[in-house]
Short mmCIF file of N, CA and C in Angstrom, two decimals:
data_model
loop_
_atom_site.label_atom_id
_atom_site.label_comp_id
_atom_site.label_asym_id
_atom_site.label_seq_id
_atom_site.Cartn_x
_atom_site.Cartn_y
_atom_site.Cartn_z
N MET A 240 -5.77 -3.14 201.59
CA MET A 240 -5.34 -1.81 201.20
C MET A 240 -5.30 -1.65 199.68
N LYS A 241 -4.94 -2.72 198.98
CA LYS A 241 -4.87 -2.64 197.52
C LYS A 241 -6.25 -2.36 196.93
N ARG A 242 -7.27 -3.02 197.48
CA ARG A 242 -8.63 -2.81 196.99
C ARG A 242 -9.09 -1.37 197.23
N LEU A 243 -8.75 -0.83 198.38
CA LEU A 243 -9.09 0.55 198.70
C LEU A 243 -8.36 1.51 197.75
N TRP A 244 -7.09 1.24 197.50
CA TRP A 244 -6.31 2.06 196.56
C TRP A 244 -6.93 2.02 195.16
N ASN A 245 -7.29 0.81 194.70
CA ASN A 245 -7.90 0.67 193.37
C ASN A 245 -9.22 1.43 193.30
N ALA A 246 -10.03 1.34 194.35
CA ALA A 246 -11.31 2.06 194.38
C ALA A 246 -11.07 3.57 194.29
N LEU A 247 -10.07 4.05 194.99
CA LEU A 247 -9.72 5.47 194.94
C LEU A 247 -9.32 5.87 193.52
N MET A 248 -8.48 5.05 192.90
CA MET A 248 -8.02 5.35 191.54
C MET A 248 -9.18 5.35 190.54
N TYR A 249 -10.08 4.37 190.64
CA TYR A 249 -11.25 4.34 189.75
C TYR A 249 -12.10 5.59 189.93
N SER A 250 -12.26 6.01 191.18
CA SER A 250 -13.06 7.22 191.45
C SER A 250 -12.39 8.45 190.85
N LEU A 251 -11.09 8.56 191.02
CA LEU A 251 -10.38 9.72 190.47
C LEU A 251 -10.42 9.72 188.95
N PHE A 252 -10.30 8.54 188.33
CA PHE A 252 -10.42 8.45 186.87
C PHE A 252 -11.82 8.88 186.43
N GLY A 253 -12.85 8.46 187.18
CA GLY A 253 -14.22 8.84 186.84
C GLY A 253 -14.43 10.34 186.93
N LEU A 254 -13.87 10.96 187.98
CA LEU A 254 -13.98 12.41 188.12
C LEU A 254 -13.25 13.12 186.97
N LYS A 255 -12.04 12.65 186.67
CA LYS A 255 -11.24 13.28 185.60
C LYS A 255 -11.94 13.13 184.24
N ASP A 256 -12.38 11.91 183.93
CA ASP A 256 -13.04 11.68 182.64
C ASP A 256 -14.31 12.51 182.50
N THR A 257 -15.09 12.58 183.57
CA THR A 257 -16.33 13.36 183.51
C THR A 257 -16.01 14.84 183.37
N PHE A 258 -14.98 15.30 184.07
CA PHE A 258 -14.57 16.70 183.96
C PHE A 258 -14.17 17.03 182.52
N VAL A 259 -13.45 16.12 181.88
CA VAL A 259 -12.98 16.34 180.51
C VAL A 259 -14.15 16.27 179.52
N MET A 260 -15.08 15.33 179.73
CA MET A 260 -16.12 15.06 178.74
C MET A 260 -17.39 15.89 178.91
N GLU A 261 -17.69 16.31 180.12
CA GLU A 261 -18.99 16.93 180.39
C GLU A 261 -18.86 18.40 180.77
N ARG A 262 -19.33 19.26 179.90
CA ARG A 262 -19.27 20.70 180.14
C ARG A 262 -20.05 21.10 181.39
N ALA A 263 -21.22 20.50 181.60
CA ALA A 263 -22.03 20.83 182.77
C ALA A 263 -21.28 20.50 184.06
N PHE A 264 -20.58 19.37 184.07
CA PHE A 264 -19.82 18.98 185.26
C PHE A 264 -18.68 19.97 185.51
N ARG A 265 -18.02 20.41 184.45
CA ARG A 265 -16.96 21.42 184.60
C ARG A 265 -17.53 22.70 185.20
N GLN A 266 -18.69 23.13 184.71
CA GLN A 266 -19.31 24.35 185.24
C GLN A 266 -19.67 24.18 186.72
N GLU A 267 -20.18 23.00 187.07
CA GLU A 267 -20.55 22.76 188.47
C GLU A 267 -19.31 22.68 189.37
N ILE A 268 -18.22 22.13 188.85
CA ILE A 268 -16.97 22.09 189.61
C ILE A 268 -16.45 23.52 189.84
N ILE A 269 -16.52 24.35 188.81
CA ILE A 269 -16.08 25.74 188.94
C ILE A 269 -16.94 26.47 189.98
N ALA A 270 -18.26 26.30 189.88
CA ALA A 270 -19.15 26.93 190.85
C ALA A 270 -18.86 26.43 192.26
N THR A 271 -18.64 25.14 192.40
CA THR A 271 -18.33 24.56 193.70
C THR A 271 -17.02 25.09 194.26
N SER A 272 -16.03 25.25 193.39
CA SER A 272 -14.73 25.75 193.86
C SER A 272 -14.82 27.20 194.34
N ILE A 273 -15.80 27.92 193.86
CA ILE A 273 -16.03 29.29 194.34
C ILE A 273 -16.93 29.29 195.58
N LEU A 274 -17.98 28.48 195.54
CA LEU A 274 -18.98 28.52 196.60
C LEU A 274 -18.57 27.81 197.88
N LEU A 275 -17.76 26.75 197.80
CA LEU A 275 -17.36 26.07 199.03
C LEU A 275 -16.54 26.98 199.95
N PRO A 276 -15.52 27.67 199.43
CA PRO A 276 -14.83 28.60 200.33
C PRO A 276 -15.76 29.71 200.85
N LEU A 277 -16.68 30.16 199.99
CA LEU A 277 -17.64 31.17 200.42
C LEU A 277 -18.52 30.63 201.55
N ALA A 278 -18.91 29.36 201.45
CA ALA A 278 -19.73 28.74 202.49
C ALA A 278 -19.00 28.75 203.83
N LEU A 279 -17.70 28.58 203.79
CA LEU A 279 -16.92 28.60 205.02
C LEU A 279 -16.73 30.01 205.54
N TYR A 280 -16.75 30.99 204.66
CA TYR A 280 -16.50 32.38 205.02
C TYR A 280 -17.72 33.08 205.61
N ILE A 281 -18.89 32.90 204.99
CA ILE A 281 -20.05 33.68 205.42
C ILE A 281 -20.47 33.30 206.84
N LYS A 282 -21.01 34.27 207.52
CA LYS A 282 -21.39 34.08 208.92
C LYS A 282 -22.84 33.61 209.00
N VAL A 283 -22.99 32.28 208.92
CA VAL A 283 -24.29 31.62 209.12
C VAL A 283 -24.04 30.47 210.09
N SER A 284 -25.11 29.83 210.53
CA SER A 284 -24.98 28.75 211.51
C SER A 284 -24.18 27.58 210.91
N LEU A 285 -23.60 26.80 211.80
CA LEU A 285 -22.84 25.63 211.37
C LEU A 285 -23.72 24.66 210.58
N CYS A 286 -24.96 24.52 211.02
CA CYS A 286 -25.91 23.65 210.31
C CYS A 286 -26.11 24.12 208.87
N LEU A 287 -26.28 25.40 208.68
CA LEU A 287 -26.49 25.94 207.34
C LEU A 287 -25.21 25.80 206.51
N LYS A 288 -24.05 26.00 207.13
CA LYS A 288 -22.79 25.79 206.41
C LYS A 288 -22.68 24.36 205.90
N LEU A 289 -23.02 23.41 206.78
CA LEU A 289 -22.97 22.00 206.37
C LEU A 289 -23.96 21.71 205.25
N LEU A 290 -25.14 22.30 205.34
CA LEU A 290 -26.14 22.12 204.29
C LEU A 290 -25.66 22.69 202.96
N LEU A 291 -25.00 23.84 203.00
CA LEU A 291 -24.43 24.43 201.78
C LEU A 291 -23.41 23.48 201.15
N ILE A 292 -22.55 22.92 201.97
CA ILE A 292 -21.51 22.01 201.48
C ILE A 292 -22.14 20.74 200.92
N VAL A 293 -23.10 20.18 201.65
CA VAL A 293 -23.75 18.95 201.20
C VAL A 293 -24.52 19.17 199.91
N CYS A 294 -25.19 20.30 199.77
CA CYS A 294 -25.92 20.60 198.53
C CYS A 294 -24.96 20.71 197.35
N ASN A 295 -23.81 21.34 197.56
CA ASN A 295 -22.81 21.44 196.49
C ASN A 295 -22.36 20.05 196.05
N ILE A 296 -22.03 19.21 197.02
CA ILE A 296 -21.56 17.87 196.70
C ILE A 296 -22.66 17.04 196.06
N THR A 297 -23.89 17.21 196.52
CA THR A 297 -25.02 16.47 195.96
C THR A 297 -25.21 16.77 194.48
N VAL A 298 -25.07 18.02 194.09
CA VAL A 298 -25.18 18.38 192.67
C VAL A 298 -24.14 17.61 191.86
N LEU A 299 -22.93 17.54 192.36
CA LEU A 299 -21.87 16.81 191.65
C LEU A 299 -22.18 15.32 191.57
N ILE A 300 -22.67 14.76 192.65
CA ILE A 300 -23.03 13.34 192.67
C ILE A 300 -24.11 13.04 191.65
N VAL A 301 -25.17 13.85 191.65
CA VAL A 301 -26.28 13.62 190.72
C VAL A 301 -25.82 13.79 189.28
N GLU A 302 -24.95 14.76 189.03
CA GLU A 302 -24.42 14.94 187.67
C GLU A 302 -23.60 13.72 187.23
N LEU A 303 -22.79 13.18 188.13
CA LEU A 303 -22.02 11.98 187.80
C LEU A 303 -22.94 10.80 187.50
N LEU A 304 -23.98 10.63 188.31
CA LEU A 304 -24.93 9.53 188.06
C LEU A 304 -25.68 9.73 186.75
N ASN A 305 -26.08 10.96 186.46
CA ASN A 305 -26.76 11.24 185.21
C ASN A 305 -25.85 10.96 184.01
N THR A 306 -24.60 11.35 184.12
CA THR A 306 -23.65 11.10 183.03
C THR A 306 -23.48 9.61 182.81
N SER A 307 -23.36 8.85 183.89
CA SER A 307 -23.20 7.40 183.72
C SER A 307 -24.45 6.77 183.13
N LEU A 308 -25.63 7.24 183.53
CA LEU A 308 -26.89 6.74 182.96
C LEU A 308 -26.93 7.01 181.46
N GLU A 309 -26.55 8.23 181.07
CA GLU A 309 -26.58 8.58 179.64
C GLU A 309 -25.58 7.76 178.83
N LEU A 310 -24.39 7.53 179.38
CA LEU A 310 -23.39 6.74 178.68
C LEU A 310 -23.86 5.31 178.47
N ILE A 311 -24.41 4.71 179.50
CA ILE A 311 -24.91 3.33 179.39
C ILE A 311 -26.09 3.27 178.42
N ALA A 312 -26.99 4.25 178.51
CA ALA A 312 -28.14 4.27 177.62
C ALA A 312 -27.70 4.35 176.16
N ASP A 313 -26.69 5.16 175.88
CA ASP A 313 -26.20 5.29 174.50
C ASP A 313 -25.55 4.00 174.00
N ILE A 314 -24.92 3.25 174.90
CA ILE A 314 -24.32 1.97 174.50
C ILE A 314 -25.41 0.93 174.24
N VAL A 315 -26.38 0.85 175.13
CA VAL A 315 -27.43 -0.16 175.02
C VAL A 315 -28.36 0.11 173.85
N SER A 316 -28.64 1.39 173.60
CA SER A 316 -29.59 1.75 172.54
C SER A 316 -29.07 2.95 171.77
N PRO A 317 -28.18 2.71 170.78
CA PRO A 317 -27.61 3.84 170.04
C PRO A 317 -28.64 4.61 169.20
N GLY A 318 -29.69 3.94 168.77
CA GLY A 318 -30.75 4.61 168.01
C GLY A 318 -31.78 5.19 168.96
N PHE A 319 -32.77 5.89 168.40
CA PHE A 319 -33.81 6.49 169.23
C PHE A 319 -34.67 5.40 169.84
N ASN A 320 -34.92 5.56 171.13
CA ASN A 320 -35.81 4.66 171.86
C ASN A 320 -36.54 5.52 172.88
N ILE A 321 -37.85 5.48 172.86
CA ILE A 321 -38.65 6.35 173.73
C ILE A 321 -38.37 6.07 175.21
N LYS A 322 -38.12 4.82 175.56
CA LYS A 322 -37.84 4.50 176.96
C LYS A 322 -36.47 5.02 177.38
N VAL A 323 -35.51 4.95 176.48
CA VAL A 323 -34.19 5.51 176.76
C VAL A 323 -34.30 7.02 176.91
N LYS A 324 -35.10 7.65 176.03
CA LYS A 324 -35.31 9.09 176.14
C LYS A 324 -35.91 9.44 177.50
N HIS A 325 -36.88 8.64 177.92
CA HIS A 325 -37.51 8.88 179.22
C HIS A 325 -36.48 8.74 180.36
N ALA A 326 -35.64 7.72 180.28
CA ALA A 326 -34.61 7.52 181.31
C ALA A 326 -33.65 8.71 181.35
N LYS A 327 -33.24 9.19 180.17
CA LYS A 327 -32.33 10.34 180.11
C LYS A 327 -33.02 11.60 180.63
N ASP A 328 -34.29 11.77 180.30
CA ASP A 328 -35.04 12.92 180.80
C ASP A 328 -35.17 12.88 182.32
N CYS A 329 -35.36 11.69 182.88
CA CYS A 329 -35.43 11.55 184.34
C CYS A 329 -34.09 11.92 184.98
N GLY A 330 -33.00 11.48 184.37
CA GLY A 330 -31.68 11.86 184.88
C GLY A 330 -31.47 13.35 184.83
N SER A 331 -31.89 13.97 183.74
CA SER A 331 -31.78 15.42 183.61
C SER A 331 -32.64 16.12 184.65
N ALA A 332 -33.83 15.60 184.90
CA ALA A 332 -34.71 16.18 185.91
C ALA A 332 -34.08 16.06 187.31
N ALA A 333 -33.39 14.96 187.57
CA ALA A 333 -32.72 14.80 188.86
C ALA A 333 -31.63 15.86 189.04
N VAL A 334 -30.87 16.11 187.99
CA VAL A 334 -29.85 17.16 188.05
C VAL A 334 -30.52 18.51 188.29
N PHE A 335 -31.59 18.78 187.56
CA PHE A 335 -32.31 20.04 187.71
C PHE A 335 -32.79 20.25 189.14
N LEU A 336 -33.39 19.21 189.73
CA LEU A 336 -33.91 19.33 191.10
C LEU A 336 -32.78 19.51 192.11
N SER A 337 -31.64 18.87 191.87
CA SER A 337 -30.51 19.08 192.78
C SER A 337 -30.01 20.52 192.68
N LEU A 338 -30.03 21.08 191.46
CA LEU A 338 -29.63 22.48 191.29
C LEU A 338 -30.63 23.43 191.93
N VAL A 339 -31.91 23.11 191.85
CA VAL A 339 -32.94 23.94 192.49
C VAL A 339 -32.73 23.94 194.01
N SER A 340 -32.49 22.77 194.58
CA SER A 340 -32.27 22.72 196.04
C SER A 340 -31.00 23.47 196.41
N TRP A 341 -29.97 23.35 195.59
CA TRP A 341 -28.71 24.08 195.79
C TRP A 341 -28.99 25.59 195.83
N PHE A 342 -29.75 26.07 194.84
CA PHE A 342 -30.08 27.48 194.73
C PHE A 342 -30.88 27.95 195.95
N ILE A 343 -31.88 27.17 196.35
CA ILE A 343 -32.72 27.57 197.49
C ILE A 343 -31.89 27.70 198.76
N VAL A 344 -31.03 26.72 199.02
CA VAL A 344 -30.22 26.76 200.23
C VAL A 344 -29.27 27.96 200.20
N TRP A 345 -28.68 28.24 199.03
CA TRP A 345 -27.79 29.39 198.93
C TRP A 345 -28.55 30.70 199.11
N MET A 346 -29.76 30.80 198.61
CA MET A 346 -30.54 32.03 198.80
C MET A 346 -30.89 32.23 200.27
N VAL A 347 -31.22 31.16 200.97
CA VAL A 347 -31.49 31.26 202.41
C VAL A 347 -30.23 31.71 203.14
N ALA A 348 -29.09 31.13 202.80
CA ALA A 348 -27.83 31.50 203.45
C ALA A 348 -27.48 32.96 203.18
N PHE A 349 -27.60 33.39 201.93
CA PHE A 349 -27.29 34.78 201.61
C PHE A 349 -28.24 35.74 202.32
N SER A 350 -29.51 35.40 202.39
CA SER A 350 -30.45 36.29 203.06
C SER A 350 -30.13 36.38 204.56
N GLN A 351 -29.78 35.27 205.19
CA GLN A 351 -29.39 35.31 206.61
C GLN A 351 -28.10 36.10 206.80
N TRP A 352 -27.15 35.90 205.90
CA TRP A 352 -25.88 36.59 205.99
C TRP A 352 -26.06 38.10 205.84
N LEU A 353 -26.88 38.51 204.85
CA LEU A 353 -27.12 39.93 204.62
C LEU A 353 -27.88 40.56 205.78
N CYS A 354 -28.81 39.83 206.37
CA CYS A 354 -29.56 40.37 207.52
C CYS A 354 -28.64 40.56 208.72
N ALA A 355 -27.61 39.72 208.82
CA ALA A 355 -26.69 39.82 209.96
C ALA A 355 -25.68 40.95 209.80
N LEU A 356 -25.53 41.48 208.58
CA LEU A 356 -24.53 42.54 208.36
C LEU A 356 -24.97 43.87 208.94
#
């Protein structure tokens, strides 16, 4: 139980630190806090509701991974390094693609919801 408790605490510290340090993560948390209740409210299939929720969480996960990649890259190579730049660009691209998928799923949900009205 102690190990599980410690893992929970480390995770919460990581969420808090990222929220404090990363503006993009704060924006995504704000969007998620608005969109998750909306996902539960709109009248779409249960499958689509779950997909909306999973896409929201996936964006947060990818942002956390990108932030950790950037922090480690800055420690390992404080000066300019083309390979580090490439790694950071890949992390940024991963965040972008998760946001694109988030947007697509929300547009499908909104279109289904509006058609049902």
